[in-house]
Short mmCIF file of C-alpha atoms in Angstrom, two decimals:
data_model
loop_
_atom_site.label_atom_id
_atom_site.label_comp_id
_atom_site.label_asym_id
_atom_site.label_seq_id
_atom_site.Cartn_x
_atom_site.Cartn_y
_atom_site.Cartn_z
CA MET A 982 -49.71 27.81 -47.84
CA PRO A 983 -53.40 28.22 -47.45
CA ILE A 984 -55.31 26.52 -44.65
CA ALA A 985 -58.60 24.84 -45.44
CA ARG A 986 -60.94 23.88 -42.49
CA LEU A 987 -62.79 20.89 -43.62
CA ALA A 988 -66.11 19.21 -41.81
CA ILE A 989 -65.54 15.39 -42.57
CA LEU A 990 -67.85 13.44 -44.38
CA ALA A 991 -65.84 10.87 -45.94
CA SER A 992 -63.30 8.21 -45.12
CA THR A 993 -63.04 5.39 -47.48
CA ARG A 994 -61.25 2.26 -48.24
CA MET A 995 -59.11 2.79 -50.97
CA HIS A 996 -57.28 -0.10 -52.42
CA ASN A 997 -54.51 -0.29 -49.76
CA GLY A 998 -55.16 3.39 -48.11
CA ILE A 999 -57.60 5.86 -47.03
CA CYS A 1000 -59.84 8.50 -49.04
CA ILE A 1001 -61.21 11.20 -47.37
CA ALA A 1002 -63.23 14.08 -48.62
CA GLY A 1003 -65.18 17.17 -46.59
CA VAL A 1004 -66.74 20.58 -47.14
CA GLU A 1005 -65.60 23.65 -45.97
CA ALA A 1006 -67.77 26.90 -44.61
CA ASN A 1007 -68.56 27.75 -47.81
CA ARG A 1008 -70.61 24.31 -48.15
CA ARG A 1009 -67.68 23.56 -51.32
CA TRP A 1010 -66.83 19.71 -51.56
CA VAL A 1011 -63.34 19.32 -51.15
CA ARG A 1012 -61.18 15.87 -51.54
CA PRO A 1013 -57.47 16.02 -49.79
CA VAL A 1014 -54.94 13.55 -52.05
CA THR A 1015 -51.44 13.00 -52.33
CA PRO A 1016 -50.08 12.27 -55.31
CA PRO A 1017 -49.53 9.76 -56.93
CA ASP A 1018 -51.75 7.10 -54.80
CA LEU A 1019 -54.17 9.94 -53.97
CA ASN A 1020 -54.64 8.32 -50.85
CA PHE A 1021 -53.38 7.99 -47.10
CA SER A 1022 -52.06 5.91 -44.04
CA LYS A 1023 -53.42 6.00 -40.48
CA ASP A 1024 -50.27 7.92 -40.05
CA ALA A 1025 -51.05 11.01 -42.45
CA LEU A 1026 -54.41 11.64 -40.95
CA SER A 1027 -53.20 11.19 -37.25
CA GLU A 1028 -51.70 14.41 -34.94
CA HIS A 1029 -49.60 13.57 -32.34
CA GLY A 1030 -49.98 10.04 -33.17
CA GLN A 1031 -53.73 9.76 -33.28
CA VAL A 1032 -55.78 9.23 -36.24
CA VAL A 1033 -57.99 12.80 -36.03
CA VAL A 1034 -58.97 12.73 -39.41
CA GLU A 1035 -62.60 10.94 -38.99
CA PRO A 1036 -66.17 12.03 -40.13
CA TYR A 1037 -67.85 14.60 -38.07
CA ASN A 1038 -64.19 16.33 -36.88
CA GLU A 1039 -63.80 19.87 -37.98
CA ILE A 1040 -59.72 19.88 -39.43
CA ASP A 1041 -57.48 22.13 -40.75
CA PHE A 1042 -55.53 21.26 -43.72
CA ARG A 1043 -52.66 23.08 -45.29
CA ILE A 1044 -53.28 22.80 -49.13
CA ARG A 1045 -50.43 23.32 -51.70
CA GLY A 1046 -52.43 23.13 -54.78
CA ARG A 1047 -56.07 22.49 -56.37
CA LEU A 1048 -55.45 19.69 -59.20
CA SER A 1049 -56.89 19.18 -62.85
CA SER A 1050 -58.75 15.69 -62.87
CA PRO A 1051 -62.21 15.69 -64.01
CA PRO A 1052 -64.52 14.94 -62.92
CA HIS A 1053 -62.59 14.73 -59.68
CA SER A 1054 -62.67 18.39 -59.65
CA GLU A 1055 -63.04 18.62 -55.82
CA ASP A 1056 -59.27 17.16 -55.58
CA HIS A 1057 -56.73 19.37 -53.77
CA GLU A 1058 -53.24 18.13 -52.87
CA ILE A 1059 -52.32 18.76 -49.16
CA ASP A 1060 -49.28 19.69 -47.62
CA ILE A 1061 -48.68 15.74 -45.81
CA SER A 1062 -45.02 17.31 -43.93
CA ARG A 1063 -47.86 19.24 -41.44
CA GLU A 1064 -49.91 17.42 -39.49
CA PRO A 1065 -53.56 17.92 -39.63
CA HIS A 1066 -55.06 19.66 -37.07
CA LEU A 1067 -58.25 18.82 -34.75
CA VAL A 1068 -60.17 21.97 -34.41
CA ARG A 1069 -63.49 20.26 -32.96
CA THR A 1070 -66.07 17.58 -33.56
CA LEU A 1071 -69.42 18.70 -34.64
CA THR A 1072 -72.36 17.87 -32.44
CA ASP A 1073 -75.07 15.88 -33.65
CA GLY A 1074 -77.46 19.03 -34.16
CA GLU A 1075 -74.19 20.96 -36.06
CA LEU A 1076 -74.31 17.92 -38.62
CA THR A 1077 -77.75 17.90 -39.33
CA ALA A 1078 -78.00 21.23 -39.94
CA LEU A 1079 -74.74 21.27 -42.26
CA MET A 1080 -76.37 18.04 -44.08
CA SER A 1081 -79.76 19.64 -44.55
CA ALA A 1082 -78.25 22.68 -45.83
CA ILE A 1083 -75.95 20.67 -48.53
CA ASP A 1084 -78.24 17.83 -49.18
CA GLU A 1085 -78.97 17.48 -52.97
CA HIS A 1086 -82.25 14.97 -52.57
CA ASP A 1087 -84.27 16.60 -55.31
CA SER A 1088 -81.72 16.58 -57.86
CA VAL A 1089 -80.30 12.91 -56.74
CA GLY A 1090 -83.88 11.67 -56.98
CA ARG A 1091 -84.74 12.69 -60.57
CA GLN A 1092 -81.88 10.52 -61.66
CA ARG A 1093 -83.69 7.42 -62.54
CA THR A 1094 -80.68 5.23 -63.32
CA ARG A 1095 -77.48 4.45 -62.47
CA ASP A 1096 -75.66 5.84 -65.58
CA THR A 1097 -77.95 8.63 -65.69
CA PHE A 1098 -76.56 9.80 -62.11
CA VAL A 1099 -73.00 9.45 -63.21
CA ASN A 1100 -73.94 11.33 -66.28
CA TRP A 1101 -75.46 14.38 -64.21
CA LEU A 1102 -72.51 14.24 -61.97
CA THR A 1103 -69.51 14.10 -64.50
CA ASN A 1104 -71.33 16.95 -66.92
CA ALA A 1105 -70.92 19.07 -64.11
CA ASN A 1106 -67.42 17.77 -63.65
CA ARG A 1107 -67.96 16.91 -60.09
CA SER A 1108 -67.74 13.83 -58.46
CA LEU A 1109 -69.19 14.46 -54.69
CA VAL A 1110 -72.87 14.64 -53.43
CA LEU A 1111 -74.55 14.52 -50.39
CA THR A 1112 -78.49 13.23 -50.21
CA ARG A 1113 -81.02 12.53 -47.80
CA ILE A 1114 -82.33 8.61 -47.79
CA ASP A 1115 -86.04 8.26 -47.96
CA ARG A 1116 -85.72 4.67 -47.99
CA VAL A 1117 -83.21 1.41 -46.89
CA ASP A 1118 -84.16 -1.80 -48.35
CA SER A 1119 -81.24 -4.04 -47.80
CA ALA A 1120 -77.51 -4.48 -46.90
CA TYR A 1121 -75.69 -6.96 -48.45
CA ARG A 1122 -72.49 -8.47 -49.97
CA GLY A 1123 -72.30 -8.62 -52.99
CA SER A 1124 -69.49 -10.36 -55.46
CA GLY A 1125 -66.19 -8.51 -56.52
CA ASP A 1126 -63.09 -9.75 -58.26
CA TYR A 1127 -60.56 -12.40 -56.72
CA GLY A 1128 -63.62 -13.83 -54.28
CA ARG A 1129 -63.76 -10.49 -52.07
CA ARG A 1130 -67.67 -9.68 -51.23
CA PRO A 1131 -68.03 -5.94 -51.08
CA ARG A 1132 -70.82 -4.23 -48.83
CA ARG A 1133 -73.69 -3.12 -50.48
CA LEU A 1134 -76.49 -0.79 -49.89
CA SER A 1135 -79.70 -0.46 -51.62
CA PHE A 1136 -82.19 2.63 -51.41
CA ARG A 1137 -84.26 5.36 -52.13
CA VAL A 1138 -84.38 8.82 -52.84
CA GLY A 1139 -87.34 10.39 -54.33
CA THR A 1140 -88.87 7.85 -56.29
CA THR A 1141 -85.40 6.44 -57.46
CA ASN A 1142 -83.73 2.98 -56.43
CA PHE A 1143 -80.44 2.85 -55.71
CA ASP A 1144 -77.91 -0.35 -55.32
CA MET A 1145 -74.14 0.74 -54.51
CA PRO A 1146 -71.10 -0.73 -53.03
CA CYS A 1147 -70.57 0.73 -49.75
CA THR A 1148 -66.56 1.44 -48.92
CA ASP A 1149 -67.48 3.86 -45.58
CA LEU A 1150 -64.76 2.39 -42.66
CA ARG A 1151 -67.06 3.02 -39.82
CA TRP A 1152 -70.33 1.03 -41.94
CA ARG A 1153 -66.86 -1.62 -42.84
CA PHE A 1154 -66.25 -1.64 -38.85
CA ILE A 1155 -69.56 -2.41 -37.16
CA THR A 1156 -70.59 -4.79 -39.99
CA ARG A 1157 -67.60 -6.97 -39.87
CA GLY A 1158 -68.09 -11.05 -39.48
CA ASP A 1159 -71.34 -10.33 -42.44
CA ARG A 1160 -73.69 -7.96 -39.93
CA ASP A 1161 -74.63 -6.37 -43.05
CA VAL A 1162 -78.72 -7.20 -41.91
CA GLU A 1163 -77.95 -6.52 -38.09
CA ALA A 1164 -76.74 -3.11 -38.31
CA LEU A 1165 -79.22 -1.99 -41.16
CA SER A 1166 -81.43 -1.46 -38.40
CA ASN A 1167 -79.42 1.13 -37.01
CA LEU A 1168 -80.30 2.96 -40.53
CA SER A 1169 -84.09 1.84 -40.85
CA SER A 1170 -84.53 3.44 -37.44
CA ALA A 1171 -82.78 7.12 -37.44
CA PRO A 1172 -85.28 10.19 -37.62
CA ASN A 1173 -82.58 11.85 -40.38
CA LEU A 1174 -80.29 9.44 -42.86
CA TYR A 1175 -78.02 11.22 -45.00
CA PHE A 1176 -75.29 9.21 -47.76
CA ALA A 1177 -72.52 11.25 -49.32
CA LEU A 1178 -72.27 9.19 -52.46
CA GLY A 1179 -68.96 9.72 -54.69
CA LEU A 1180 -67.48 8.37 -57.64
CA THR A 1181 -64.55 5.90 -58.79
CA ARG A 1182 -61.52 6.59 -60.36
CA GLN A 1183 -61.75 5.35 -63.71
CA TYR A 1184 -62.12 1.83 -63.80
CA ARG A 1185 -62.89 -0.44 -67.11
CA GLY A 1186 -63.71 2.95 -68.40
CA SER A 1187 -66.27 4.16 -66.86
CA TYR A 1188 -66.58 6.09 -63.08
CA TRP A 1189 -68.65 3.91 -60.83
CA PRO A 1190 -70.99 5.51 -57.98
CA MET A 1191 -70.76 4.19 -54.17
CA VAL A 1192 -71.63 5.09 -50.62
CA VAL A 1193 -68.54 7.13 -49.48
CA GLY A 1194 -70.10 8.05 -46.20
CA VAL A 1195 -73.01 6.56 -44.15
CA HIS A 1196 -74.45 9.54 -41.64
CA PRO A 1197 -78.03 8.28 -39.63
CA ILE A 1198 -78.92 11.06 -36.75
CA PRO A 1199 -77.89 9.59 -34.05
CA ARG A 1200 -74.70 8.93 -35.61
CA LEU A 1201 -72.76 5.54 -36.26
CA ALA A 1202 -71.21 4.48 -32.95
CA GLY A 1203 -67.73 2.51 -33.10
CA THR A 1204 -63.80 3.00 -33.48
CA VAL A 1205 -62.19 1.70 -36.46
CA ASP A 1206 -59.31 -0.47 -36.54
CA TYR A 1207 -56.97 1.26 -39.04
CA ASP A 1208 -54.29 -1.88 -38.43
CA ARG A 1209 -56.98 -3.94 -40.22
CA LEU A 1210 -58.66 -1.99 -42.61
#
């Protein structure tokens, strides 16, 4: 069974589990999944009882095969009978070099609306992209189903303004208690800021864009409480 070594760039809340994604050495995005739910428990992301599948870590997974689930072409089923293996943690310099290499700022900035952004990705049979952020305008709570108030970020890429929900686990941790505006200063003051953007599974007939990775340099600090997602 082949091994995929991924630099993790997305770790998000998905229903009652965790969704992750990263890039291989060839800069190809891979989203490890576990059918049928396609998400992970804390234990499945742990090595020797410690969660290791987190942003900025290089992780080895054993891959069963690639799934056919357009536009989520990055989906690869992994063997959860084998623990993920932590290889190392990227330094800020290595992380900056990696994100600069896979940055698609100019292409994202040409998508003038949410719909054209979604169409651009789905037409290319893909659901993940990383882009440099030119400006963050706001961090706030929106209105959602069942009284939930999802975290949202408004930002600019090139001359295009976007507003998307944010499911990044570390961002959820540091904004707990409605500290969104307070946490915004960490992004606004960062010399380098990148977001990983992704598409949801089809919901109400559409694929919805969201921020799945918040990556300022210096990186976000804090430990995720996996028992209180």
